[in-house]
Coordinates of N, CA and C in Angstrom, one line a residue:
M212 N 0.8 -1.3 0.0 CA 0.0 0.0 0.0 C 1.0 1.2 0.0
T213 N 0.5 2.2 -0.8 CA 1.3 3.4 -0.8 C 0.6 4.6 -0.2
D214 N 1.3 5.8 -0.1 CA 0.7 7.0 0.5 C 0.1 7.8 -0.6
R215 N 0.0 7.3 -1.7 CA -0.5 8.2 -2.8 C -1.7 7.4 -3.5
N216 N -2.8 8.2 -3.8 CA -3.8 7.5 -4.6 C -3.7 7.7 -6.1
E217 N -4.6 7.2 -6.8 CA -4.4 7.2 -8.3 C -4.2 8.6 -8.9
G218 N -4.7 9.7 -8.3 CA -4.6 11.0 -8.8 C -3.3 11.7 -8.4
G219 N -2.5 11.0 -7.7 CA -1.1 11.4 -7.4 C -1.2 12.4 -6.1
G220 N -2.3 12.4 -5.5 CA -2.3 13.3 -4.3 C -2.2 12.4 -3.1
P221 N -1.9 13.0 -1.9 CA -1.9 12.1 -0.7 C -3.3 11.4 -0.4
L222 N -3.2 10.3 0.2 CA -4.3 9.6 0.7 C -5.1 10.4 1.7
P223 N -6.4 10.2 1.8 CA -7.2 11.0 2.9 C -6.6 10.8 4.2
A224 N -6.2 9.7 4.7 CA -5.7 9.5 5.9 C -4.3 10.4 6.2
A225 N -3.4 10.4 5.1 CA -2.3 11.2 5.2 C -2.7 12.8 5.3
A226 N -3.6 13.2 4.4 CA -4.0 14.5 4.6 C -4.6 14.9 5.8
L227 N -5.4 14.0 6.5 CA -6.0 14.3 7.8 C -4.8 14.4 8.7
A228 N -3.8 13.4 8.7 CA -2.7 13.5 9.6 C -1.9 14.9 9.6
A229 N -1.7 15.3 8.3 CA -1.0 16.6 8.1 C -1.9 17.8 8.6
V230 N -3.2 17.8 8.6 CA -4.1 18.8 9.0 C -4.0 18.8 10.6
I231 N -4.1 17.6 11.1 CA -3.9 17.5 12.5 C -2.6 17.9 13.1
A232 N -1.5 17.6 12.4 CA -0.1 18.1 12.7 C -0.1 19.6 12.7
A233 N -0.7 20.1 11.7 CA -0.6 21.6 11.5 C -1.4 22.2 12.6
L234 N -2.6 21.7 12.9 CA -3.4 22.3 14.0 C -2.7 22.1 15.4
T235 N -2.1 21.0 15.5 CA -1.3 20.8 16.8 C -0.2 21.8 17.0
R236 N 0.5 22.1 15.9 CA 1.5 23.1 16.0 C 0.9 24.5 16.1
L237 N -0.2 24.8 15.5 CA -0.8 26.0 15.6 C -1.3 26.3 17.1
L238 N -1.9 25.2 17.6 CA -2.4 25.3 19.0 C -1.2 25.5 20.0
G239 N -0.1 24.7 19.8 CA 1.0 24.8 20.6 C 1.6 26.4 20.6
N240 N 1.7 26.9 19.4 CA 2.1 28.2 19.2 C 1.2 29.4 19.9
E241 N 0.0 29.0 19.9 CA -1.1 29.9 20.5 C -0.9 29.7 22.1
V242 N -0.6 28.6 22.6 CA -0.4 28.4 23.9 C 0.9 29.2 24.4
A243 N 1.8 29.0 23.6 CA 3.1 29.6 24.0 C 2.9 31.2 24.0
L244 N 2.2 31.7 23.0 CA 1.9 33.1 23.0 C 1.1 33.5 24.2
L245 N 0.1 32.8 24.6 CA -0.8 33.1 25.8 C 0.1 33.0 26.9
K246 N 1.1 32.1 27.1 CA 1.9 32.1 28.3 C 2.9 33.3 28.3
A247 N 3.4 33.7 27.2 CA 4.3 34.9 27.1 C 3.5 36.1 27.5
E248 N 2.2 36.3 26.9 CA 1.5 37.4 27.3 C 1.1 37.4 28.8
A249 N 0.8 36.3 29.4 CA 0.5 36.2 30.7 C 1.6 36.6 31.6
A250 N 2.8 36.1 31.2 CA 4.0 36.5 32.0 C 4.1 37.9 31.9
R251 N 4.1 38.6 30.8 CA 4.3 40.0 30.6 C 3.2 40.8 31.4
A252 N 2.1 40.4 31.4 CA 1.0 41.0 32.2 C 1.2 40.9 33.7
A253 N 1.7 39.7 34.1 CA 2.0 39.6 35.5 C 3.2 40.5 35.9
S254 N 4.2 40.6 35.0 CA 5.3 41.4 35.3 C 4.8 43.0 35.4
D255 N 4.1 43.4 34.4 CA 3.6 44.7 34.4 C 2.6 45.0 35.7
T256 N 1.9 44.0 36.2 CA 1.0 44.3 37.3 C 1.9 44.3 38.5
R257 N 2.9 43.6 38.7 CA 3.9 43.7 39.8 C 4.5 45.0 39.8
R258 N 5.0 45.5 38.7 CA 5.6 46.8 38.6 C 4.6 48.0 38.9
A259 N 3.3 47.8 38.5 CA 2.3 48.8 38.8 C 2.0 48.8 40.2
I260 N 2.0 47.6 40.9 CA 1.7 47.6 42.3 C 2.9 48.2 43.1
G261 N 4.0 48.0 42.7 CA 5.1 48.6 43.4 C 5.1 50.2 43.2
L262 N 4.8 50.6 42.0 CA 4.6 52.0 41.7 C 3.5 52.7 42.7
F263 N 2.4 51.9 42.7 CA 1.3 52.3 43.5 C 1.7 52.5 44.9
A264 N 2.4 51.6 45.4 CA 2.9 51.6 46.9 C 3.7 52.7 47.1
V265 N 4.7 53.0 46.2 CA 5.5 54.3 46.3 C 4.6 55.5 46.2
A266 N 3.5 55.5 45.4 CA 2.7 56.6 45.5 C 1.8 56.9 46.7
V267 N 1.5 55.8 47.3 CA 0.8 55.9 48.6 C 1.7 56.4 49.7
V268 N 2.9 55.9 49.7 CA 3.8 56.5 50.8 C 4.1 58.0 50.5
L269 N 4.3 58.3 49.2 CA 4.6 59.7 49.1 C 3.3 60.6 49.4
G270 N 2.2 60.1 49.1 CA 0.9 60.7 49.4 C 0.7 61.0 50.7
L271 N 0.9 59.9 51.6 CA 0.9 60.1 53.0 C 1.9 61.1 53.6
V272 N 3.1 61.1 53.1 CA 4.0 62.1 53.5 C 3.5 63.6 53.2
A273 N 3.0 63.7 51.9 CA 2.4 65.0 51.5 C 1.2 65.4 52.2
L274 N 0.4 64.5 52.7 CA -0.8 64.8 53.5 C -0.4 65.3 54.9
N275 N 0.6 64.5 55.4 CA 1.2 65.0 56.7 C 1.7 66.4 56.6
A276 N 2.4 66.7 55.6 CA 3.1 68.1 55.5 C 1.7 69.1 55.2
L277 N 0.9 68.7 54.5 CA -0.2 69.7 54.4 C -1.1 69.8 55.6
A278 N -1.2 68.9 56.5 CA -1.9 68.9 57.7 C -1.1 69.9 58.7
G279 N 0.2 69.7 58.6 CA 1.0 70.5 59.5 C 1.0 72.0 59.0
A280 N 0.9 72.2 57.7 CA 0.8 73.6 57.2 C -0.6 74.2 57.5
A281 N -1.5 73.4 57.6 CA -3.0 73.8 57.9 C -3.0 74.2 59.4
V282 N -2.3 73.4 60.2 CA -2.2 73.8 61.5 C -1.5 75.0 61.9
L283 N -0.4 75.2 61.2 CA 0.4 76.5 61.2 C -0.4 77.7 60.7
G284 N -1.1 77.4 59.7 CA -1.9 78.5 59.2 C -3.1 79.0 60.2
L285 N -3.7 78.1 60.9 CA -4.6 78.4 61.9 C -4.0 79.0 63.1
M286 N -2.8 78.6 63.4 CA -2.1 79.2 64.6 C -1.8 80.7 64.1
A287 N -1.3 80.8 62.9 CA -0.9 82.2 62.5 C -2.3 83.2 62.5
A288 N -3.4 82.5 62.3 CA -4.6 83.2 62.2 C -5.1 83.5 63.6
G289 N -4.3 83.1 64.7 CA -4.7 83.4 66.1 C -5.4 82.2 66.9
L290 N -5.5 81.1 66.3 CA -6.0 80.1 67.1 C -4.9 79.4 68.0
H291 N -5.3 78.9 69.1 CA -4.4 78.2 70.0 C -3.8 76.9 69.3
P292 N -2.6 76.6 69.4 CA -2.1 75.3 68.7 C -3.0 74.1 69.0
A293 N -3.4 73.9 70.2 CA -4.2 72.7 70.4 C -5.5 72.7 69.7
W294 N -6.1 73.9 69.7 CA -7.4 74.0 68.8 C -7.2 73.8 67.4
A295 N -6.0 74.3 67.0 CA -5.7 74.3 65.5 C -5.5 72.8 65.1
M296 N -4.7 72.0 65.9 CA -4.5 70.6 65.7 C -5.9 69.8 65.8
L297 N -6.7 70.2 66.7 CA -7.9 69.6 66.8 C -8.9 69.8 65.6
T298 N -8.9 71.1 65.2 CA -9.6 71.5 64.1 C -9.3 70.7 62.8
V299 N -8.0 70.6 62.6 CA -7.4 70.0 61.3 C -7.7 68.5 61.5
G300 N -7.4 68.0 62.6 CA -7.7 66.4 62.9 C -9.2 66.1 62.6
V301 N -10.1 66.8 63.2 CA -11.5 66.6 63.0 C -11.9 66.7 61.6
G302 N -11.3 67.7 60.9 CA -11.7 67.9 59.5 C -11.2 66.7 58.7
L303 N -10.0 66.3 58.8 CA -9.5 65.1 58.1 C -10.1 63.8 58.6
L304 N -10.6 63.6 59.7 CA -11.4 62.5 60.1 C -12.8 62.5 59.3
A305 N -13.4 63.6 59.4 CA -14.6 63.8 58.7 C -14.5 63.4 57.1
L306 N -13.5 63.8 56.5 CA -13.2 63.5 55.1 C -12.9 62.0 55.0
A307 N -12.2 61.4 55.9 CA -11.9 59.9 55.8 C -13.1 59.2 56.1
L308 N -14.1 59.6 57.0 CA -15.3 58.8 57.1 C -16.2 58.9 56.0
G309 N -16.2 60.1 55.4 CA -17.0 60.3 54.2 C -16.7 59.4 53.0
Y310 N -15.2 59.3 52.8 CA -14.8 58.5 51.7 C -15.0 57.0 52.1
A311 N -14.9 56.6 53.4 CA -15.1 55.2 53.7 C -16.5 54.9 53.5
Q312 N -17.5 55.7 53.8 CA -18.9 55.5 53.6 C -19.2 55.4 52.2
A313 N -18.6 56.3 51.3 CA -18.9 56.1 49.8 C -18.4 54.8 49.4
A314 N -17.1 54.4 49.9 CA -16.6 53.1 49.4 C -17.6 52.0 49.8
R315 N -18.1 52.0 51.2 CA -18.8 50.9 51.5 C -20.2 50.9 50.7
W316 N -20.7 52.0 50.3 CA -21.9 52.0 49.4 C -21.6 51.4 48.1
R317 N -20.5 51.7 47.5 CA -20.1 51.2 46.3 C -20.0 49.7 46.2
L318 N -19.5 49.1 47.4 CA -19.2 47.7 47.5 C -20.4 46.9 47.9
R319 N -21.5 47.5 48.1 CA -22.7 46.7 48.4 C -23.1 45.7 47.5
R320 N -23.6 44.6 47.7 CA -23.9 43.5 46.8 C -24.9 44.0 45.6
E321 N -25.9 44.8 46.0 CA -26.8 45.2 45.0 C -26.3 46.3 44.1
N322 N -25.3 47.0 44.5 CA -24.6 47.9 43.7 C -23.6 47.3 42.7
L323 N -23.1 46.0 43.1 CA -22.2 45.4 42.2 C -22.9 44.4 41.3
S324 N -24.1 44.1 41.6 CA -24.8 43.0 40.6 C -25.1 43.8 39.3
P325 N -25.1 42.9 38.3 CA -25.5 43.4 36.9 C -27.0 43.6 36.7
W326 N -27.5 44.7 37.4 CA -28.9 44.9 37.3 C -29.5 45.3 36.0
R327 N -28.7 46.0 35.1 CA -29.1 46.4 33.9 C -29.3 45.1 33.0
S328 N -28.3 44.2 33.1 CA -28.3 42.9 32.3 C -29.6 42.0 32.8
R329 N -29.7 42.0 34.1 CA -30.9 41.3 34.7 C -32.3 41.8 34.2
R330 N -32.3 43.2 34.2 CA -33.7 43.8 33.8 C -33.9 43.5 32.3
S331 N -32.8 43.5 31.5 CA -33.0 43.2 30.1 C -33.3 41.9 29.8
M332 N -32.7 41.0 30.6 CA -33.0 39.5 30.4 C -34.5 39.3 30.8
Q333 N -35.0 39.9 31.9 CA -36.4 39.7 32.3 C -37.3 40.2 31.3
R334 N -37.0 41.4 30.7 CA -37.8 41.9 29.6 C -37.9 41.0 28.5
S335 N -36.7 40.4 28.1 CA -36.6 39.4 27.0 C -37.5 38.1 27.4
L336 N -37.3 37.7 28.5 CA -38.1 36.5 28.9 C -39.6 36.8 28.9
S337 N -40.0 38.0 29.3 CA -41.4 38.3 29.4 C -41.9 38.4 28.0
T338 N -41.2 39.0 27.1 CA -41.5 39.0 25.7 C -41.7 37.7 25.0
L339 N -40.8 36.7 25.4 CA -41.0 35.3 25.0 C -42.1 34.5 25.6
G340 N -42.6 35.1 26.7 CA -43.7 34.3 27.4 C -43.1 33.7 28.6
G341 N -41.9 34.0 29.0 CA -41.4 33.4 30.4 C -41.9 34.2 31.5
E342 N -41.2 34.0 32.6 CA -41.5 34.7 33.9 C -41.4 36.2 33.6
S343 N -42.1 36.9 34.3 CA -42.1 38.5 34.2 C -41.9 39.1 35.6
E344 N -40.9 38.7 36.3 CA -40.5 39.3 37.7 C -40.0 40.7 37.4
K345 N -40.3 41.6 38.3 CA -39.9 42.9 38.1 C -38.3 43.1 38.7
A346 N -37.4 43.7 38.0 CA -36.1 43.8 38.4 C -36.1 45.2 39.3
P347 N -35.4 45.4 40.4 CA -35.4 46.6 41.1 C -35.0 47.7 40.2
D348 N -35.7 48.8 40.4 CA -35.5 50.0 39.7 C -34.3 50.7 40.2
H349 N -33.3 51.0 39.3 CA -32.1 51.8 39.6 C -32.0 52.8 38.6
A350 N -31.5 54.0 38.9 CA -31.4 55.1 38.0 C -30.2 54.7 37.1
D351 N -30.4 55.0 35.8 CA -29.1 54.7 34.9 C -28.0 55.7 35.3
Q352 N -26.9 55.1 35.5 CA -25.7 55.9 35.9 C -24.8 56.2 34.7

């Protein structure tokens, strides 16, 4: 038995083997590319986290300097040093609590759920004759 048929071309089994071999090489190349891209993304992520950590440290130092300058400014305006420090401290604490509350609100489960998709899916189901539960109304943001 030969690898050629009467027309001179490869036999169907040989052609199939060649296609499978080519697909295997292609898949191997794609996997290698995926691994290289993942490694690069991981490296970029580590570098970004390092830069973010440096930014946080520098930001804290800057906030400390600005708070000191605010205290000195209030003292120059005639406020007793203790009252100046208390005023700046309470103001910064109020800002921190406001930001923490905003972050908590954004992290609530109902704010993270895909409510627009759920509402659209329920409309589609009701159009097709399925269940017609109402999704909670949220203002489009």
